[in-house]
XYZ file of N, CA and C in Angstrom:
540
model
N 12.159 -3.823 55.553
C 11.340 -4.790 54.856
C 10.213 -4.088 54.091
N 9.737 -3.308 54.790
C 8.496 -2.220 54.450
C 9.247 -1.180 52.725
N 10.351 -1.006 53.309
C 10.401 0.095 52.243
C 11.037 -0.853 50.968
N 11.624 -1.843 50.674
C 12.033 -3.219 49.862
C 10.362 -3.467 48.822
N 9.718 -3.587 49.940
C 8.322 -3.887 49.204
C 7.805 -2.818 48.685
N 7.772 -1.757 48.787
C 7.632 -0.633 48.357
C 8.189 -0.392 46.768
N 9.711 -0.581 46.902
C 10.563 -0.289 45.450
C 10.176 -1.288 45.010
N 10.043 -2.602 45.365
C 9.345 -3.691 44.425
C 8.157 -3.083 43.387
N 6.886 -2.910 44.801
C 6.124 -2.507 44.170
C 6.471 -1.567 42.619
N 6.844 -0.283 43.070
C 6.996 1.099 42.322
C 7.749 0.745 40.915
N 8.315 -0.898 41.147
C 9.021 -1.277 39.688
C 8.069 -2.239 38.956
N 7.371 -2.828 39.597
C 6.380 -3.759 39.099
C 5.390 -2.706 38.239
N 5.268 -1.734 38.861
C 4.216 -0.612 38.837
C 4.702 0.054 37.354
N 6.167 0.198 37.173
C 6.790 1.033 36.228
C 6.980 0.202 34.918
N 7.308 -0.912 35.199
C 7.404 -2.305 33.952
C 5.885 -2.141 33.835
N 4.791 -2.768 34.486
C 3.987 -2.900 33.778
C 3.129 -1.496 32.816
N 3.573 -0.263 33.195
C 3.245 0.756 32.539
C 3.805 0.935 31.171
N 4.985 0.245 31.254
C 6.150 0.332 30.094
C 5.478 -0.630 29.061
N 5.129 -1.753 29.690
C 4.632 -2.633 28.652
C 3.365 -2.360 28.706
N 2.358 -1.538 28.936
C 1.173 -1.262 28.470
C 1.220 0.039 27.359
N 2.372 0.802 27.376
C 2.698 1.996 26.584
C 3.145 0.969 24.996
N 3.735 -0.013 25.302
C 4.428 -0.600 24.328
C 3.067 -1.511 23.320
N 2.234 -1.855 24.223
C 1.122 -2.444 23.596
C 0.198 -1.453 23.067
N 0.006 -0.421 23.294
C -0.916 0.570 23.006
C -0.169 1.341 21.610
N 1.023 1.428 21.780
C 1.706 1.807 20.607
C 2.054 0.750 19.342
N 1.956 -0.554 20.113
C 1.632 -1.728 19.106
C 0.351 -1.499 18.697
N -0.388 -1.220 18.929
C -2.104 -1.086 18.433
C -2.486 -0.001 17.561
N -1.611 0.980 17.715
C -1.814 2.215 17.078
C -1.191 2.227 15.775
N 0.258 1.221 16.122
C 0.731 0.818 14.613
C 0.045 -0.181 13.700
N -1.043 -0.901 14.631
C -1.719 -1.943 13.703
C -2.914 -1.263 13.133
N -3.454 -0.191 13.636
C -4.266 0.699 13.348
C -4.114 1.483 12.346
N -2.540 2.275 11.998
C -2.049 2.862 10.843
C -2.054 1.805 10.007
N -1.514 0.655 9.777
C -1.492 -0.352 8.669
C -2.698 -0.667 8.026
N -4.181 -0.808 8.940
C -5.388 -0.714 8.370
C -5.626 0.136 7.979
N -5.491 1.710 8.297
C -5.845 2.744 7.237
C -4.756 3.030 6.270
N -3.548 2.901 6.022
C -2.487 3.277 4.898
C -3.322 1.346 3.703
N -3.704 0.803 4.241
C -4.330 -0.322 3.281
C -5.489 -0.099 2.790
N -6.687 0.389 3.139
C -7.776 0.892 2.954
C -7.479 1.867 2.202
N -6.322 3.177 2.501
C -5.945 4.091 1.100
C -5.219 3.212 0.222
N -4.781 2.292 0.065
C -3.558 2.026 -0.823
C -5.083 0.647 -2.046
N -5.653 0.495 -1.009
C -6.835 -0.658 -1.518
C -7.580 0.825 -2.519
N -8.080 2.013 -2.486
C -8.975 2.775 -2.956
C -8.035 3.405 -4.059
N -6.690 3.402 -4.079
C -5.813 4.236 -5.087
C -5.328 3.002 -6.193
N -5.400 1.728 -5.902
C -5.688 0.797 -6.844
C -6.742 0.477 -7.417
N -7.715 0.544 -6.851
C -8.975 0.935 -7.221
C -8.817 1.560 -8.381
N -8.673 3.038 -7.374
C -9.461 4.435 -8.508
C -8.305 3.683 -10.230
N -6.944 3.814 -9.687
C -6.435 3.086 -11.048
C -6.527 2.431 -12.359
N -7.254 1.203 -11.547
C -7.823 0.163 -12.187
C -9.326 0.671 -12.917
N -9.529 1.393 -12.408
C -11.059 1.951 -12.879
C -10.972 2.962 -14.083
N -10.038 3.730 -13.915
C -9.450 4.709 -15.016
C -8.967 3.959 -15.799
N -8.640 3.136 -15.659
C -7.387 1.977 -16.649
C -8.619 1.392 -17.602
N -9.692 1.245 -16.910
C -10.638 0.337 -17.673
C -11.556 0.832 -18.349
N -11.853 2.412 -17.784
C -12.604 3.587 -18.159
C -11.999 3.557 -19.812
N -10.729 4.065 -19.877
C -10.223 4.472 -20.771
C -9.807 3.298 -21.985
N -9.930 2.128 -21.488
C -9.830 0.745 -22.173
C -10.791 1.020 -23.114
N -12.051 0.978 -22.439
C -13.475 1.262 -23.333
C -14.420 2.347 -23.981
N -13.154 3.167 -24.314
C -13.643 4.557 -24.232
C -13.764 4.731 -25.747
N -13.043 3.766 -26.939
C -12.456 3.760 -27.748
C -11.598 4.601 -28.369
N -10.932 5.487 -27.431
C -9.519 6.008 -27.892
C -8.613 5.292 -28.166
N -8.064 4.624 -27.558
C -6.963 3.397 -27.893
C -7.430 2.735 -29.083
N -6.197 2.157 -29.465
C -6.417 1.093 -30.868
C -6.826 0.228 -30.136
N -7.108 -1.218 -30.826
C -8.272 -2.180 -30.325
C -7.114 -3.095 -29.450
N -6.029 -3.238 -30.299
C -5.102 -4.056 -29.175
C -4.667 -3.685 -28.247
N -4.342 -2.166 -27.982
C -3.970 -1.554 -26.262
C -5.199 -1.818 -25.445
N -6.633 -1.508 -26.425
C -7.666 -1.129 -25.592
C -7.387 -2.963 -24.853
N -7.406 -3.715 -25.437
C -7.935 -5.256 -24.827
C -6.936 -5.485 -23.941
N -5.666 -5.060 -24.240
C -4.526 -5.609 -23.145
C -4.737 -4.507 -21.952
N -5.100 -3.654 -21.526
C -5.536 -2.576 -20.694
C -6.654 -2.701 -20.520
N -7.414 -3.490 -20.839
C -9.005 -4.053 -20.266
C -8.704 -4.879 -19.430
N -8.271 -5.842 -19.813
C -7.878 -7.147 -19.255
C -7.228 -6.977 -18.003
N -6.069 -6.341 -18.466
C -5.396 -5.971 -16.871
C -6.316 -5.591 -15.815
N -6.842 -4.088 -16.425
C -7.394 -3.624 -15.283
C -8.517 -4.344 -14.847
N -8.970 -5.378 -15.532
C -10.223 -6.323 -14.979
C -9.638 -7.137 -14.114
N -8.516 -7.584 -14.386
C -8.278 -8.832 -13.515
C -7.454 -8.189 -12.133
N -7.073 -6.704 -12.257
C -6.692 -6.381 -11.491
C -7.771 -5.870 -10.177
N -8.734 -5.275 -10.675
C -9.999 -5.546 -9.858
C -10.831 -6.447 -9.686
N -10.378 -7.421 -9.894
C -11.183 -8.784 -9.335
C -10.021 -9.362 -8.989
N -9.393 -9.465 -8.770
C -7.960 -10.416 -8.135
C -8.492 -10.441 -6.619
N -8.022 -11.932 -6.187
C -8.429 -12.399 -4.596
C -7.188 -11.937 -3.997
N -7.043 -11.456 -3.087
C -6.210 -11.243 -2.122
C -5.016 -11.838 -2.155
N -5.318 -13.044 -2.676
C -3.661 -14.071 -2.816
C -2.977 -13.302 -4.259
N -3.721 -13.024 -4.889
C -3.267 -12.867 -6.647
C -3.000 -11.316 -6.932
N -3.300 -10.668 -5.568
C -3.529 -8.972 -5.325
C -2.230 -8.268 -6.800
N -1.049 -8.705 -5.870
C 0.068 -7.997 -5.997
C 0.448 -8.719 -7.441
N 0.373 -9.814 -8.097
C 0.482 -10.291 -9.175
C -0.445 -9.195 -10.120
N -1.831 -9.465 -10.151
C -2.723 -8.229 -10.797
C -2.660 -7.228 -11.202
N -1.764 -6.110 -9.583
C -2.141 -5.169 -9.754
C -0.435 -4.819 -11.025
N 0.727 -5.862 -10.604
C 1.977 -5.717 -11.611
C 1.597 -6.021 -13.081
N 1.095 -6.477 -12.703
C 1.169 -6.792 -14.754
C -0.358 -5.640 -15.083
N -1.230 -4.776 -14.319
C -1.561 -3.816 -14.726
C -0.310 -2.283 -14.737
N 0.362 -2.735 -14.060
C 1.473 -1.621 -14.361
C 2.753 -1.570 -15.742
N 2.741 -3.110 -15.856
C 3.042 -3.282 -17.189
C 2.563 -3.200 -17.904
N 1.086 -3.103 -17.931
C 0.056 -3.038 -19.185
C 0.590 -1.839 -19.331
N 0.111 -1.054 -18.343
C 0.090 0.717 -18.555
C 1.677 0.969 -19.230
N 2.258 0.407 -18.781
C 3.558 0.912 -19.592
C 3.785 0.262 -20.809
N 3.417 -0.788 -21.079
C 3.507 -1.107 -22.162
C 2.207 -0.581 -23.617
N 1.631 0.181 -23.154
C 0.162 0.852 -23.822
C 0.951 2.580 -23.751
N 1.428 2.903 -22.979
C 2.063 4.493 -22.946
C 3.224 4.579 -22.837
N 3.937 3.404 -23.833
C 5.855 3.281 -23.965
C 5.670 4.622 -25.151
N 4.879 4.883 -25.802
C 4.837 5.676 -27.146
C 4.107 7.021 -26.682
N 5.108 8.158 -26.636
C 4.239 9.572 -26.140
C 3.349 9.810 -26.754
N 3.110 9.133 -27.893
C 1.777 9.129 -29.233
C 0.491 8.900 -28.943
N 0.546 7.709 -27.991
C -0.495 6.812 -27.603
C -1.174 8.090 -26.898
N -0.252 8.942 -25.974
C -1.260 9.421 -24.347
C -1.389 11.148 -25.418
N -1.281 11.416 -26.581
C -1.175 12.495 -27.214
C -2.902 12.129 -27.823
N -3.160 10.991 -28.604
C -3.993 10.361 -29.147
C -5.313 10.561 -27.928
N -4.901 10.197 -26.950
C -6.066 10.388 -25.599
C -6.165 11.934 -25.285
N -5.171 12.297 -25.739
C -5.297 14.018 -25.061
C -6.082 14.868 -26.185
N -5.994 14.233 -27.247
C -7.212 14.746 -28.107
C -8.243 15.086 -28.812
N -9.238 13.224 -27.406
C -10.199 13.295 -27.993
C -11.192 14.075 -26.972
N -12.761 13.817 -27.073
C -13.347 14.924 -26.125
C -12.655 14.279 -24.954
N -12.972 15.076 -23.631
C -12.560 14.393 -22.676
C -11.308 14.181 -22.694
N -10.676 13.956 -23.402
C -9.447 13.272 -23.429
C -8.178 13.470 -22.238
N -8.574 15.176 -22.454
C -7.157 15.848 -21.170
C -7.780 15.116 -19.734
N -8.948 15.729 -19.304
C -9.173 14.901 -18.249
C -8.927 13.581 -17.931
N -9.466 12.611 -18.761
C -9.216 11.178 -18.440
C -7.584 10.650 -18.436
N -6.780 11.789 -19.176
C -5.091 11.632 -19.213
C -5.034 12.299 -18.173
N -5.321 13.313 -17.476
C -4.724 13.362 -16.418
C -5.585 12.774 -14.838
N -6.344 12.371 -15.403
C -7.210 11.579 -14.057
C -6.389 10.244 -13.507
N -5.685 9.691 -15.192
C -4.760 8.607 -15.047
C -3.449 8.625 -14.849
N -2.932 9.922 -15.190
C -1.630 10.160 -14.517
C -1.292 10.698 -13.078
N -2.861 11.369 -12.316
C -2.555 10.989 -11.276
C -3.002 10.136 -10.378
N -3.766 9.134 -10.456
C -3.997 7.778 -10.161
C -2.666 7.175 -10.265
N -1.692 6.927 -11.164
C -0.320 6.180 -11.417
C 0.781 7.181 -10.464
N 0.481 8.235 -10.147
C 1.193 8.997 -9.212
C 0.799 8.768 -8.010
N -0.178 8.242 -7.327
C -0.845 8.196 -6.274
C -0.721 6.752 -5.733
N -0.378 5.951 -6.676
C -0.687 4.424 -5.970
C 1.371 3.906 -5.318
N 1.923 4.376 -5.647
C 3.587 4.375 -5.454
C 3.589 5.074 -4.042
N 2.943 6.046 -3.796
C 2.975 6.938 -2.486
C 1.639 5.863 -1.685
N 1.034 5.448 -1.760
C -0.276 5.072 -1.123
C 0.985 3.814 -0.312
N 1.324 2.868 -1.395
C 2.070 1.645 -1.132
C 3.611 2.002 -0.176
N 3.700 3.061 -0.703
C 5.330 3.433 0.453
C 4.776 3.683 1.915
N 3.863 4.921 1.987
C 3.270 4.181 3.588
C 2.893 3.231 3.443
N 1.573 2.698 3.339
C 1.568 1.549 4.181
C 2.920 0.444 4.074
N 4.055 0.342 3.426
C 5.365 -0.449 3.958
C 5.616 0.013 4.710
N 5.450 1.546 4.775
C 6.902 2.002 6.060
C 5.967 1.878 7.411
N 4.346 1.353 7.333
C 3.650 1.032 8.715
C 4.118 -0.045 8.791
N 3.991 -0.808 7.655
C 4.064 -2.144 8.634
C 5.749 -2.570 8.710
N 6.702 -1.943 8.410
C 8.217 -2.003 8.777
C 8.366 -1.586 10.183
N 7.516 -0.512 10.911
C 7.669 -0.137 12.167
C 6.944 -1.093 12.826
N 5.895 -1.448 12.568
C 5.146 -2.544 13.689
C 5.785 -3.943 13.691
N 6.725 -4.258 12.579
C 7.260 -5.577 12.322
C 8.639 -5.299 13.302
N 9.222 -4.251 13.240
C 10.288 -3.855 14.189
C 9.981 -3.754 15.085
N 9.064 -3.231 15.857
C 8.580 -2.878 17.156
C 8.121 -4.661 17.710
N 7.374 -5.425 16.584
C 7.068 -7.142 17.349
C 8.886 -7.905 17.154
N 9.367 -7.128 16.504
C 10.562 -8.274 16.494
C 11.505 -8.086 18.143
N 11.115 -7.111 19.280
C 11.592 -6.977 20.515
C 11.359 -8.083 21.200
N 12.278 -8.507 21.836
C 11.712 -9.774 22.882
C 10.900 -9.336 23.875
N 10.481 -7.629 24.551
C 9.616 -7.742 24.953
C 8.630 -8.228 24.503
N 7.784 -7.507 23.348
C 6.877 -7.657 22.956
C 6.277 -9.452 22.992
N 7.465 -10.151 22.229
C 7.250 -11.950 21.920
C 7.466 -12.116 23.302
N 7.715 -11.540 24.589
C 7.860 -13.219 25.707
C 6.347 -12.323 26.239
N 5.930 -11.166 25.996
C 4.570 -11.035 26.861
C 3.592 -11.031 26.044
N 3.810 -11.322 24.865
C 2.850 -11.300 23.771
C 1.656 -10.222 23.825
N 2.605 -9.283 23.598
C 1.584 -7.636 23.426
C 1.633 -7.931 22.427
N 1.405 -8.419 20.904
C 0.712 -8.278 19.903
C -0.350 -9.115 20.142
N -1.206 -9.845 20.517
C -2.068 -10.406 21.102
C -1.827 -11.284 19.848
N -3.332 -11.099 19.300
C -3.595 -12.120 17.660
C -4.059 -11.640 16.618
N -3.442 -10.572 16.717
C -2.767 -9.725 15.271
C -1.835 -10.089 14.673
N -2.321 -10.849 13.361
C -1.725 -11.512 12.442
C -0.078 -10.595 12.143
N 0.521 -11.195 11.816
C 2.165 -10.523 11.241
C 1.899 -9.896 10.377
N 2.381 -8.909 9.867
C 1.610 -7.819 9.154
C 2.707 -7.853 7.917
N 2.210 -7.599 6.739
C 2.793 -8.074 5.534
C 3.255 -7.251 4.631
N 4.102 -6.876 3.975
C 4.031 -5.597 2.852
C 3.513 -6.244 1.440
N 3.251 -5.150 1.154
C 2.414 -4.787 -0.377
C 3.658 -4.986 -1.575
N 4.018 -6.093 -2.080
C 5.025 -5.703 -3.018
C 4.460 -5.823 -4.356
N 4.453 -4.716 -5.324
C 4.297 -5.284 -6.540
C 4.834 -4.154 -7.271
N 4.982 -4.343 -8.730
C 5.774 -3.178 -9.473
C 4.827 -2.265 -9.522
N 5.482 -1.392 -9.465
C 4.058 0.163 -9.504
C 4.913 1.237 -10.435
N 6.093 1.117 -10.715
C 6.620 2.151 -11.439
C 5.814 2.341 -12.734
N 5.545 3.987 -13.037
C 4.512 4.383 -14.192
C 5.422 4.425 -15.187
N 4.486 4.821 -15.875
C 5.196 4.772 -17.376
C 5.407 6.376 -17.429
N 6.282 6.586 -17.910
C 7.303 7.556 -18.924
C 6.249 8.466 -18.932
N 5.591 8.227 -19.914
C 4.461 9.698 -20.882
C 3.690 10.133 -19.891
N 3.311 9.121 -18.979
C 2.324 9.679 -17.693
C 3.188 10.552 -16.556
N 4.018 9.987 -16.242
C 4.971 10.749 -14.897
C 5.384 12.061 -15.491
N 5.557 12.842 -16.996
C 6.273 13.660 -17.266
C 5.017 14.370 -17.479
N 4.064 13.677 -17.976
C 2.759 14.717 -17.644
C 2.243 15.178 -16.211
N 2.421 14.162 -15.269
C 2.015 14.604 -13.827
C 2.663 15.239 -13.419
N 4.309 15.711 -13.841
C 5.160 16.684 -13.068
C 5.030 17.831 -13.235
């Protein structure tokens, strides 16, 4: 009877270690998702800031400059709901403003110019990698809550379902062949 209660114990003892390893590694993945977002929030940023830098710089003709203002304005002020809408149609701006190797030739030769072309080609290199981690965090923590352990003991406590970042981020042409 003595030694029954014993292996009880030593399994009660071993499950609940299992599911405290499983919650702690749930936490650590909710922990990576806040920092791969916080980088992926600062590399849209820096983007949008170069995007708008260079809007008003008057290198561009007056109609790229306004459609590449605009974007990148509304892409830094976009609410959280409108994020991923914003930050796509600033990636279409950009490609549609540097479809012409002319346009980013025109920036490369005024003062400043090389810098701010390549400050922006790697900002447009940087925000595609920022956004692939943080998906591939929150693909592991969304896999790791989709276990029925996790849902019948509710080790994610009330940590919201964690969401991916979708929006078009592919750069444009003249920029990616300059960043390579």
């Amino acid at each position: 009877m003595t030694a029954t209660l014993i292996w009880i114990l030593v399994v009660l003892a071993a499950i609940g270690l299992y599911l405290s390893w499983t919650a702690g590694r749930l936490d650590r993945l909710h922990a990576r998702i806040d920092a791969a977002r916080a980088a992926l929030d600062a590399q849209l940023l820096r983007r949008a800031s170069v995007a708008q830098e260079l809007a008003t710089s008057g290198v561009l003709d007056p109609a790229a400059s306004i459609v590449l203002y605009e974007a990148a304005h509304a892409a830094r002020q976009a609410e959280e709901e409108q994020r991923e809408v914003a930050e796509s149609e600033l990636s279409q701006a950009l490609r549609a403003v540097f479809a012409d190797v002319r346009q980013l030739e025109v920036v490369r030769e005024a003062p400043g110019g090389e810098a701010a072309a390549g400050e922006l080609a790697e900002a447009v290199r940087r925000v595609p990698m920022a956004r692939r981690f943080h998906n591939d965090a929150v693909g592991a923590a969304r896999r790791l809550r989709e276990h029925r352990k996790v849902r019948w003991f509710r080790l994610a406590g009330h940590a919201p379902f964690p969401m991916a970042f979708e929006m078009d981020d592919e750069p444009p042409a003249a920029l990616t062949d300059r960043a390579a």
